[in-house]
Coordinates of N, CA and C and ligand atoms in Angstrom, one line a residue:
X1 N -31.1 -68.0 -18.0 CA -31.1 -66.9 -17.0 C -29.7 -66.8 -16.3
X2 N -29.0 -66.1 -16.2 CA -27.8 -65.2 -15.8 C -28.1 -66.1 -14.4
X3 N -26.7 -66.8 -13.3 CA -26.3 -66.7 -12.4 C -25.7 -65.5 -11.8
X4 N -25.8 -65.4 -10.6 CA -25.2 -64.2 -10.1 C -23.4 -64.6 -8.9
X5 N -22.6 -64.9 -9.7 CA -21.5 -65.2 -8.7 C -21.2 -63.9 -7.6
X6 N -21.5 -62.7 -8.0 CA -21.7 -61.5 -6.9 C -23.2 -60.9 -7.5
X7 N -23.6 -60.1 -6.4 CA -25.5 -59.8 -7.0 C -24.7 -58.6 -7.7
X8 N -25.8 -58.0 -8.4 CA -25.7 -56.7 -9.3 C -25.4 -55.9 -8.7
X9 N -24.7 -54.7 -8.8 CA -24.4 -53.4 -8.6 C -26.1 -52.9 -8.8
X10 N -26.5 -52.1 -7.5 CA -27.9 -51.2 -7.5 C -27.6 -50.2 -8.5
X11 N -28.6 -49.9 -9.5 CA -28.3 -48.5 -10.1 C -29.7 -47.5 -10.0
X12 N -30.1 -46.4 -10.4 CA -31.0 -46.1 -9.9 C -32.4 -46.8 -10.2
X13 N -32.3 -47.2 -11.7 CA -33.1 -48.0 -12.6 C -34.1 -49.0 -11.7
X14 N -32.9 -49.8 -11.0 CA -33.7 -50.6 -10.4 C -34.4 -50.3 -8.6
X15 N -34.2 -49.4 -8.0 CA -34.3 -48.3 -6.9 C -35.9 -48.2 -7.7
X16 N -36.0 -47.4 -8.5 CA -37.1 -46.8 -9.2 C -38.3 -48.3 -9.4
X17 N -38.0 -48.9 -10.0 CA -38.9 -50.4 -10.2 C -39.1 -51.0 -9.1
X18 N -38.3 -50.6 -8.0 CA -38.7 -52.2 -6.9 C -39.7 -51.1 -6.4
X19 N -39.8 -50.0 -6.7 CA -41.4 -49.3 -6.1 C -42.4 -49.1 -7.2
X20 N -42.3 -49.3 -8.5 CA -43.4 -49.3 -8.9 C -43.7 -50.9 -9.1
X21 N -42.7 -51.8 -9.8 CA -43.5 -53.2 -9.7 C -41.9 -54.2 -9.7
X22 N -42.2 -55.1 -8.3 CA -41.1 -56.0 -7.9 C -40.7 -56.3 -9.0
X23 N -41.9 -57.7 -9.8 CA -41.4 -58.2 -11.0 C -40.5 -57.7 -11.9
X24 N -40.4 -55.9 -12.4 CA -39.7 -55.9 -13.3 C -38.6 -55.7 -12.9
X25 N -38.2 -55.8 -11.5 CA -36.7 -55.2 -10.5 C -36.4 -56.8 -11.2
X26 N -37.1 -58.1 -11.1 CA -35.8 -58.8 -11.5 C -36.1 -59.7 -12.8
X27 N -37.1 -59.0 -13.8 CA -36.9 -59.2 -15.0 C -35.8 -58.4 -15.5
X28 N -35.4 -57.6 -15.1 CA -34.2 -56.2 -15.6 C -33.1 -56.9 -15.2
X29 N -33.0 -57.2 -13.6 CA -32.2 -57.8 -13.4 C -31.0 -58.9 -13.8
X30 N -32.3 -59.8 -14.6 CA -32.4 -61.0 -15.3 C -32.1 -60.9 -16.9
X31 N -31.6 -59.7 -17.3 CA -32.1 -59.0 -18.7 C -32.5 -59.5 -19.6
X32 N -33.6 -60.1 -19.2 CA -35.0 -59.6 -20.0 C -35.2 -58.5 -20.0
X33 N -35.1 -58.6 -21.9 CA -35.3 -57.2 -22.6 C -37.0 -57.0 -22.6
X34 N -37.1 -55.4 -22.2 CA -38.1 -55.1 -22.5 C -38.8 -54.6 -24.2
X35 N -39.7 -54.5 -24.1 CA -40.1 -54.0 -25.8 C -39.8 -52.9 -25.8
X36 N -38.7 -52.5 -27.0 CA -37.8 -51.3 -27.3 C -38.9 -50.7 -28.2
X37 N -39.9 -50.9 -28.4 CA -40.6 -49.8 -29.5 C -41.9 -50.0 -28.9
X38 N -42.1 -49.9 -27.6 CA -43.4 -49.8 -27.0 C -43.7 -48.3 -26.4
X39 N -44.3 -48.0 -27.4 CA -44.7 -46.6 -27.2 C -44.4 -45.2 -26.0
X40 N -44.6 -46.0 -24.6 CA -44.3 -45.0 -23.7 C -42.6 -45.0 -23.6
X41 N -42.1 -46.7 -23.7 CA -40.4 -46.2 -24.1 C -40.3 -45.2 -24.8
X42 N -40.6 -45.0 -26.1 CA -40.4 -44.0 -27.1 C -40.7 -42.5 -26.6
X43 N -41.5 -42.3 -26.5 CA -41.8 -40.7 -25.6 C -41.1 -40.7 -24.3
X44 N -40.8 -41.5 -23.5 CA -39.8 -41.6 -21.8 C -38.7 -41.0 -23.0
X45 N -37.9 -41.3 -24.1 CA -36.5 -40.6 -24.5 C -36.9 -40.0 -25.2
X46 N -37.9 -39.7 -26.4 CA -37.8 -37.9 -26.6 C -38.4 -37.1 -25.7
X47 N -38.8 -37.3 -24.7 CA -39.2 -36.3 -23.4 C -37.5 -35.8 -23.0
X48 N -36.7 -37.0 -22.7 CA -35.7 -37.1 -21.8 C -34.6 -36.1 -23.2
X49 N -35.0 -36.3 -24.2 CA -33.7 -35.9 -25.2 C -33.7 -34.5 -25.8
X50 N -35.1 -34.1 -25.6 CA -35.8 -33.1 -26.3 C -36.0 -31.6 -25.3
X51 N -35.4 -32.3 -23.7 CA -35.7 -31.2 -22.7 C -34.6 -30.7 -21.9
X52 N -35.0 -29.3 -21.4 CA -33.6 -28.7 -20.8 C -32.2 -29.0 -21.9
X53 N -31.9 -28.5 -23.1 CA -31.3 -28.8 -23.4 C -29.8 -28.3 -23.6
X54 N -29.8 -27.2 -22.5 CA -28.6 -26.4 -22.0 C -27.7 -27.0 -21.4
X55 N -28.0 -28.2 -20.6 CA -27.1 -28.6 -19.7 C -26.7 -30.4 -20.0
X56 N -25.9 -30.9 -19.7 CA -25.0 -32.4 -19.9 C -26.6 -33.4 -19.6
X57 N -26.6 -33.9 -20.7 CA -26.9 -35.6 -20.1 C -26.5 -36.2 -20.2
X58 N -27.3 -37.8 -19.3 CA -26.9 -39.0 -19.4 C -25.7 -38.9 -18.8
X59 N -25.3 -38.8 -17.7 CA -23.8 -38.1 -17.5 C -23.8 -40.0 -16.2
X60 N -23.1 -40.5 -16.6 CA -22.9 -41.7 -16.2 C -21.8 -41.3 -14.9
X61 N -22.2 -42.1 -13.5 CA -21.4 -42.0 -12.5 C -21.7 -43.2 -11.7
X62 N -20.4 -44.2 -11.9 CA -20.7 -45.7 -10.9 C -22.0 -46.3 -11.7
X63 N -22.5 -46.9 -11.1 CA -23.8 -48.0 -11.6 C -25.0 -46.7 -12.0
X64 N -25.0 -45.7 -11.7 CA -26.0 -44.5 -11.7 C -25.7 -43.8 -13.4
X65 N -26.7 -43.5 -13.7 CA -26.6 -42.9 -14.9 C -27.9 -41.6 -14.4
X66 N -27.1 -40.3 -14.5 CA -28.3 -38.7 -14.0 C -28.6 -38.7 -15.8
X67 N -29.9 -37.9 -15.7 CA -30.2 -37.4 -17.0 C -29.7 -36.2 -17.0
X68 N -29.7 -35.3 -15.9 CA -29.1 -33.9 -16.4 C -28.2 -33.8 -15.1
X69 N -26.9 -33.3 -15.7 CA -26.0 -32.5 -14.5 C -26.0 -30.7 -14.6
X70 N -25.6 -30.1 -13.9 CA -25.4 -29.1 -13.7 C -24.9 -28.6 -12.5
X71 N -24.4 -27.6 -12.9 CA -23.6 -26.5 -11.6 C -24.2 -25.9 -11.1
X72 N -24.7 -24.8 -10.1 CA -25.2 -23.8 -9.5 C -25.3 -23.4 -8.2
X73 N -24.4 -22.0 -8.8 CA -23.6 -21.3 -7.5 C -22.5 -22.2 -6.8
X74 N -21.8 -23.2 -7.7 CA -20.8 -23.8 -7.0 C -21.4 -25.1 -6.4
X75 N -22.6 -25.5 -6.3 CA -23.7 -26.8 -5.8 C -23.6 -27.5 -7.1
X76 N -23.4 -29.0 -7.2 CA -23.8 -29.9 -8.3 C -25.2 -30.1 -7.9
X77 N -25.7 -30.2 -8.9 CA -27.3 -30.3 -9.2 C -27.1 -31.5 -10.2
X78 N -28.2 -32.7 -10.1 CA -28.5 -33.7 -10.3 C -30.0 -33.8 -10.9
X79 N -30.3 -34.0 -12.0 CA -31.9 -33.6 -12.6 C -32.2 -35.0 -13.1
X80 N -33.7 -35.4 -12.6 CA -33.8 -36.7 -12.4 C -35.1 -36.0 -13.7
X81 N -35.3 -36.6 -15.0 CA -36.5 -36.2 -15.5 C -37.5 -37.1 -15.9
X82 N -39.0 -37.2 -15.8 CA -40.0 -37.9 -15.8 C -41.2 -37.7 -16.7
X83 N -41.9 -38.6 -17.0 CA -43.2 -38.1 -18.0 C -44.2 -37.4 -16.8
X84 N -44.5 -37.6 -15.9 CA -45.7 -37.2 -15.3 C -45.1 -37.4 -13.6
X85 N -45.8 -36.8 -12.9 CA -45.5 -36.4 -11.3 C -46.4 -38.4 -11.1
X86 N -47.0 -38.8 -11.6 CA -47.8 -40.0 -11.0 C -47.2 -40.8 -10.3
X87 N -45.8 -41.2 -10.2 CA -45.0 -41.8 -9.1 C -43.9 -41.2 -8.6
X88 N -44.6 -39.8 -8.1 CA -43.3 -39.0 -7.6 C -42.6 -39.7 -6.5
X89 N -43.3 -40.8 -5.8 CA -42.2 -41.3 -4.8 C -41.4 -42.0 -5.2
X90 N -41.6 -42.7 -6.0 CA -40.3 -43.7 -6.6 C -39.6 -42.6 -7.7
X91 N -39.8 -41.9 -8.2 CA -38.8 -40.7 -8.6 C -37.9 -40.4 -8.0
X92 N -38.1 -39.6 -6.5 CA -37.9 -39.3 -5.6 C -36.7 -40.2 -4.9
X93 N -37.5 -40.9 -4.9 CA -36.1 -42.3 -3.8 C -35.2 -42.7 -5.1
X94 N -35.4 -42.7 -6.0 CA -34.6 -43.1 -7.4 C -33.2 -42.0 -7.6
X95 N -34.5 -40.6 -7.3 CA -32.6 -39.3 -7.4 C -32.5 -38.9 -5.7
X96 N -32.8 -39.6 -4.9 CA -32.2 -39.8 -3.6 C -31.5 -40.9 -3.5
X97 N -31.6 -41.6 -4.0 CA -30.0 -43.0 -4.7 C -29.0 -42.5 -5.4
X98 N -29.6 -41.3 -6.0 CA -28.3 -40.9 -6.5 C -27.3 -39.6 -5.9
X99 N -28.1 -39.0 -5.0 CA -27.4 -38.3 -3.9 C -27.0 -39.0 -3.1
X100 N -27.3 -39.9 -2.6 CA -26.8 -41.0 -1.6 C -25.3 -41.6 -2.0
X101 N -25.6 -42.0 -3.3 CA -24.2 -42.7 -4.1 C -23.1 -41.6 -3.8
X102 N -23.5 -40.4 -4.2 CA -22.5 -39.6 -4.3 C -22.2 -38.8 -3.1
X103 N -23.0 -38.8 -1.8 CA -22.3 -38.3 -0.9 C -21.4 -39.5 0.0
X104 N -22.0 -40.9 -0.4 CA -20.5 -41.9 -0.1 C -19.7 -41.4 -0.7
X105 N -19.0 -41.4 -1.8 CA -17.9 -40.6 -2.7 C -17.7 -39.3 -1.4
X106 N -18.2 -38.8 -1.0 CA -17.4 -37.4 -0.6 C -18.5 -36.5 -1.2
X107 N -19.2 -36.9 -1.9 CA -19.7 -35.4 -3.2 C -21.3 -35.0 -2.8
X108 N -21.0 -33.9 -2.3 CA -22.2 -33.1 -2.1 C -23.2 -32.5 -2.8
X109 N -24.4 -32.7 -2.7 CA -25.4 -32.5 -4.0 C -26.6 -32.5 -4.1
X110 N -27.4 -31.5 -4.8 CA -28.8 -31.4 -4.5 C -29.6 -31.9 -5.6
X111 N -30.6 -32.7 -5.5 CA -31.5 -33.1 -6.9 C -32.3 -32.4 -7.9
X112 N -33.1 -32.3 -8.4 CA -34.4 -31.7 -9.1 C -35.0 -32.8 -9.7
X113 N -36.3 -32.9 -9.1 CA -37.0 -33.9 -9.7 C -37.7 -32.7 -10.8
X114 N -37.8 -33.4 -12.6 CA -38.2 -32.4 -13.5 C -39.5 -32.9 -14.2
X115 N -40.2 -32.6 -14.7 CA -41.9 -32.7 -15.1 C -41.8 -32.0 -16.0
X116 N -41.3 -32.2 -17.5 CA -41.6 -31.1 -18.6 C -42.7 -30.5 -18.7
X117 N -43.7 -32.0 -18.6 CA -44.6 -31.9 -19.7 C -45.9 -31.4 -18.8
X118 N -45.4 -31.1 -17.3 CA -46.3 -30.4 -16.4 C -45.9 -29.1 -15.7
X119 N -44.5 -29.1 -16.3 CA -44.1 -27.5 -16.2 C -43.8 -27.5 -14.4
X120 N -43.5 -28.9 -14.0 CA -43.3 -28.6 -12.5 C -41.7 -28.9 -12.4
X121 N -41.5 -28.8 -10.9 CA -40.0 -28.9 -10.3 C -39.8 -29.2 -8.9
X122 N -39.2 -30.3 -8.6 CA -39.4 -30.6 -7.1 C -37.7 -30.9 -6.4
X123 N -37.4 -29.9 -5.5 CA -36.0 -29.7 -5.3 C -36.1 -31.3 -4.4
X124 N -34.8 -32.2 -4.5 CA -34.6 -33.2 -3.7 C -33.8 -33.2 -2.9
X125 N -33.4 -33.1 -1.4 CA -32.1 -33.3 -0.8 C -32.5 -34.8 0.1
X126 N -30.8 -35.2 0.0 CA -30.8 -36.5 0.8 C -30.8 -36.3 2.4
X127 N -31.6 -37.1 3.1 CA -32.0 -36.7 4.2 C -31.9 -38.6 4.9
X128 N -31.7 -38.0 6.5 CA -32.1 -39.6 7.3 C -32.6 -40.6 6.7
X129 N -33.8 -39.9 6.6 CA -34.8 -40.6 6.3 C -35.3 -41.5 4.9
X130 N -34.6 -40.6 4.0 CA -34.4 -41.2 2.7 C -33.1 -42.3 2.9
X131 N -32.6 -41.7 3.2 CA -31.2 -43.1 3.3 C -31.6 -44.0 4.0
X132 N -31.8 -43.9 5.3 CA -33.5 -45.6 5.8 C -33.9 -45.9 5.1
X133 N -34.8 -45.5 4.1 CA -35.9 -45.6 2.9 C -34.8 -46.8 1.8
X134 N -33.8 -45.6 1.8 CA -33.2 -46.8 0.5 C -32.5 -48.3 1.1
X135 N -32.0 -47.6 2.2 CA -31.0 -49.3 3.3 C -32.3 -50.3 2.8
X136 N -33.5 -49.8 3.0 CA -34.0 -51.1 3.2 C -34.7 -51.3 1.7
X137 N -34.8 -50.5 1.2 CA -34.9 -51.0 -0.4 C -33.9 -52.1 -1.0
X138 N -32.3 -51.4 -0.7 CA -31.5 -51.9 -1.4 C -31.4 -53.7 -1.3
X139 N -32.0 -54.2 0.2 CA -31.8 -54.9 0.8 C -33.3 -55.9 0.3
X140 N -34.0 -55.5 -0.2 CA -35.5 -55.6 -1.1 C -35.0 -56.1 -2.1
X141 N -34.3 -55.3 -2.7 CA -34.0 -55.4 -4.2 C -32.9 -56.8 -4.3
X142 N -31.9 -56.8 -3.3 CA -31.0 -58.2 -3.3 C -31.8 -59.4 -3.1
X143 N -33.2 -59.0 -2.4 CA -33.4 -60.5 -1.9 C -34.1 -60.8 -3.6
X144 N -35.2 -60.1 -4.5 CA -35.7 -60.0 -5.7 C -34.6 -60.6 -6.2
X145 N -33.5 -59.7 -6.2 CA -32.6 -60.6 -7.5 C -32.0 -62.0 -7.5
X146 N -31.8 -62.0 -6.2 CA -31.1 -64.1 -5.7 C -31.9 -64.9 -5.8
X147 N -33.2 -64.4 -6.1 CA -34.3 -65.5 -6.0 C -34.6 -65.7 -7.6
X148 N -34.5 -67.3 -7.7 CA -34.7 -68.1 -9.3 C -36.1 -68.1 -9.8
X149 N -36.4 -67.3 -9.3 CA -38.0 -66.9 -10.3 C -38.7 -65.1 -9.8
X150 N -39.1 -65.3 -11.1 CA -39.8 -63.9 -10.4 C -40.8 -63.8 -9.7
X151 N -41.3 -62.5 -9.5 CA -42.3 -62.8 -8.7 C -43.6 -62.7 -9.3
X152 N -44.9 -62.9 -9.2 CA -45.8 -63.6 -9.8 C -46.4 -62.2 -10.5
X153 N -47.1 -62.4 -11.2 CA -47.5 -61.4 -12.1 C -48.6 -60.7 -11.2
X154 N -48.8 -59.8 -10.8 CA -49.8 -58.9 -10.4 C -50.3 -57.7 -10.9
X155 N -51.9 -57.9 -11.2 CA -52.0 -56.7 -12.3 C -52.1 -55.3 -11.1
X156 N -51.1 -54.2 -11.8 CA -51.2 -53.0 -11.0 C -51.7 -51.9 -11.9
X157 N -51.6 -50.7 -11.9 CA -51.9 -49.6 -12.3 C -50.4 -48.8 -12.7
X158 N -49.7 -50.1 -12.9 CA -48.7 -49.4 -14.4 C -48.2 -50.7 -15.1
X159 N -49.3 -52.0 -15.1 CA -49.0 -52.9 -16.3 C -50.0 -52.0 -17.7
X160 N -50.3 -51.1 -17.8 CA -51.1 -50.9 -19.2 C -50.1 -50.3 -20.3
X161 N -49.2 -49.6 -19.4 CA -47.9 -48.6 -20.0 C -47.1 -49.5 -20.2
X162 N -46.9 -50.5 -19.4 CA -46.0 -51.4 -19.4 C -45.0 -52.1 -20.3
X163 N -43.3 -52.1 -20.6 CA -43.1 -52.2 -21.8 C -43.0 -54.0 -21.7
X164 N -43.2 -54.5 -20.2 CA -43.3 -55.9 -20.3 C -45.1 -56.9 -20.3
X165 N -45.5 -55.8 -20.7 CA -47.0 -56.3 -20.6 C -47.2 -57.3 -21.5
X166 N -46.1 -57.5 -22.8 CA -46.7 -58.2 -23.7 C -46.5 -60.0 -22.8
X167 N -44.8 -60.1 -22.4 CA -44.5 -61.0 -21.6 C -45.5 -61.7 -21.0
X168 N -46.0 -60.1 -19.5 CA -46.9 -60.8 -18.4 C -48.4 -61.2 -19.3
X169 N -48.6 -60.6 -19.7 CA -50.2 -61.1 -19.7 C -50.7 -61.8 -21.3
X170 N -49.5 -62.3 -21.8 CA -49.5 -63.1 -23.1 C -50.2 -64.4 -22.9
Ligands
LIG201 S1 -46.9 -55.7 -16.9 FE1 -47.5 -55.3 -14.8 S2 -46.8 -57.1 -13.6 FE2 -45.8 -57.2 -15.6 S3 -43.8 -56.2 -15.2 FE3 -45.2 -54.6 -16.0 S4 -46.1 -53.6 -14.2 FE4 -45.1 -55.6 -13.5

């Protein structure tokens, strides 16, 4: 297991996991690889590869990687895309990490949380409140990663999808 002489650079990845399950914020951390041919991996990137396919992905900025950029009306737009609305909050605070990153930079910018496969669209702006929300995440997420073990396995209602399920409950 990786020492940490400085902790990780936050990227959204892990913003996103410390709300749906601690553990995997520092199995990722820790990289432990998850299972690359576990089925919902596989549809999470042809969802992601196969949609909106007008505009840039994968467009990598600092520790953040957006799925879709775009311009409009002179506003950068930031497109965070998902299988299903089922954890729109950790979506949500995931491309509010990434408006956040980038209005430190100076850079102004509005989100779109995207839902292909439910035909929805949820505009995001960075607000107070979200930037609270993350201060104290980010500060969640450091204590997860300095600590030499993870945290204990607890079954939730996203170990079934899970691409580390084989790990936890082997
Ligand atoms: S299987 Fe469950 S407990 Fe294990 S990392 Fe996945 S969500 Fe977390």
């Amino acid at each position: 297991m990786p020492v940490f002489s400085e902790l990780p650079r936050i990227g959204g990845t892990l913003v996103w996991y410390c709300l749906i399950c601690k553990r995997q914020v520092w199995l990722i951390s820790h990289g432990v690889e998850a299972d690359k041919e576990d089925e919902f991996l596989k549809l999470g990137r042809l969802i992601d590869e196969s949609s909106y396919e007008r505009v840039r992905h994968s467009v990598s900025f600092g520790d953040s990687k957006f799925d879709l950029l775009k311009e409009e009306k002179g506003v950068l737009v930031i497109g965070e895309i998902k299988k299903s609305s089922r954890s729109i909050e950790a979506a949500r605070l995931q491309l509010a990490h990434y408006l956040y990153e980038l209005a430190k930079s100076g850079i102004a910018a509005r989100g779109e949380l995207l839902f292909p496969e439910e035909r929805r669209r949820e505009d995001v702006s960075i607000t107070e409140d979200l930037q609270s929300k993350l201060d104290e995440i980010y500060i969640e997420i450091k204590d997860i990663v300095v600590s030499s073990c993870p945290p204990k396995v607890q079954e939730c209602k996203y170990c079934k999808h899970c691409a580390y399920k084989e790990l936890c409950w082997s």
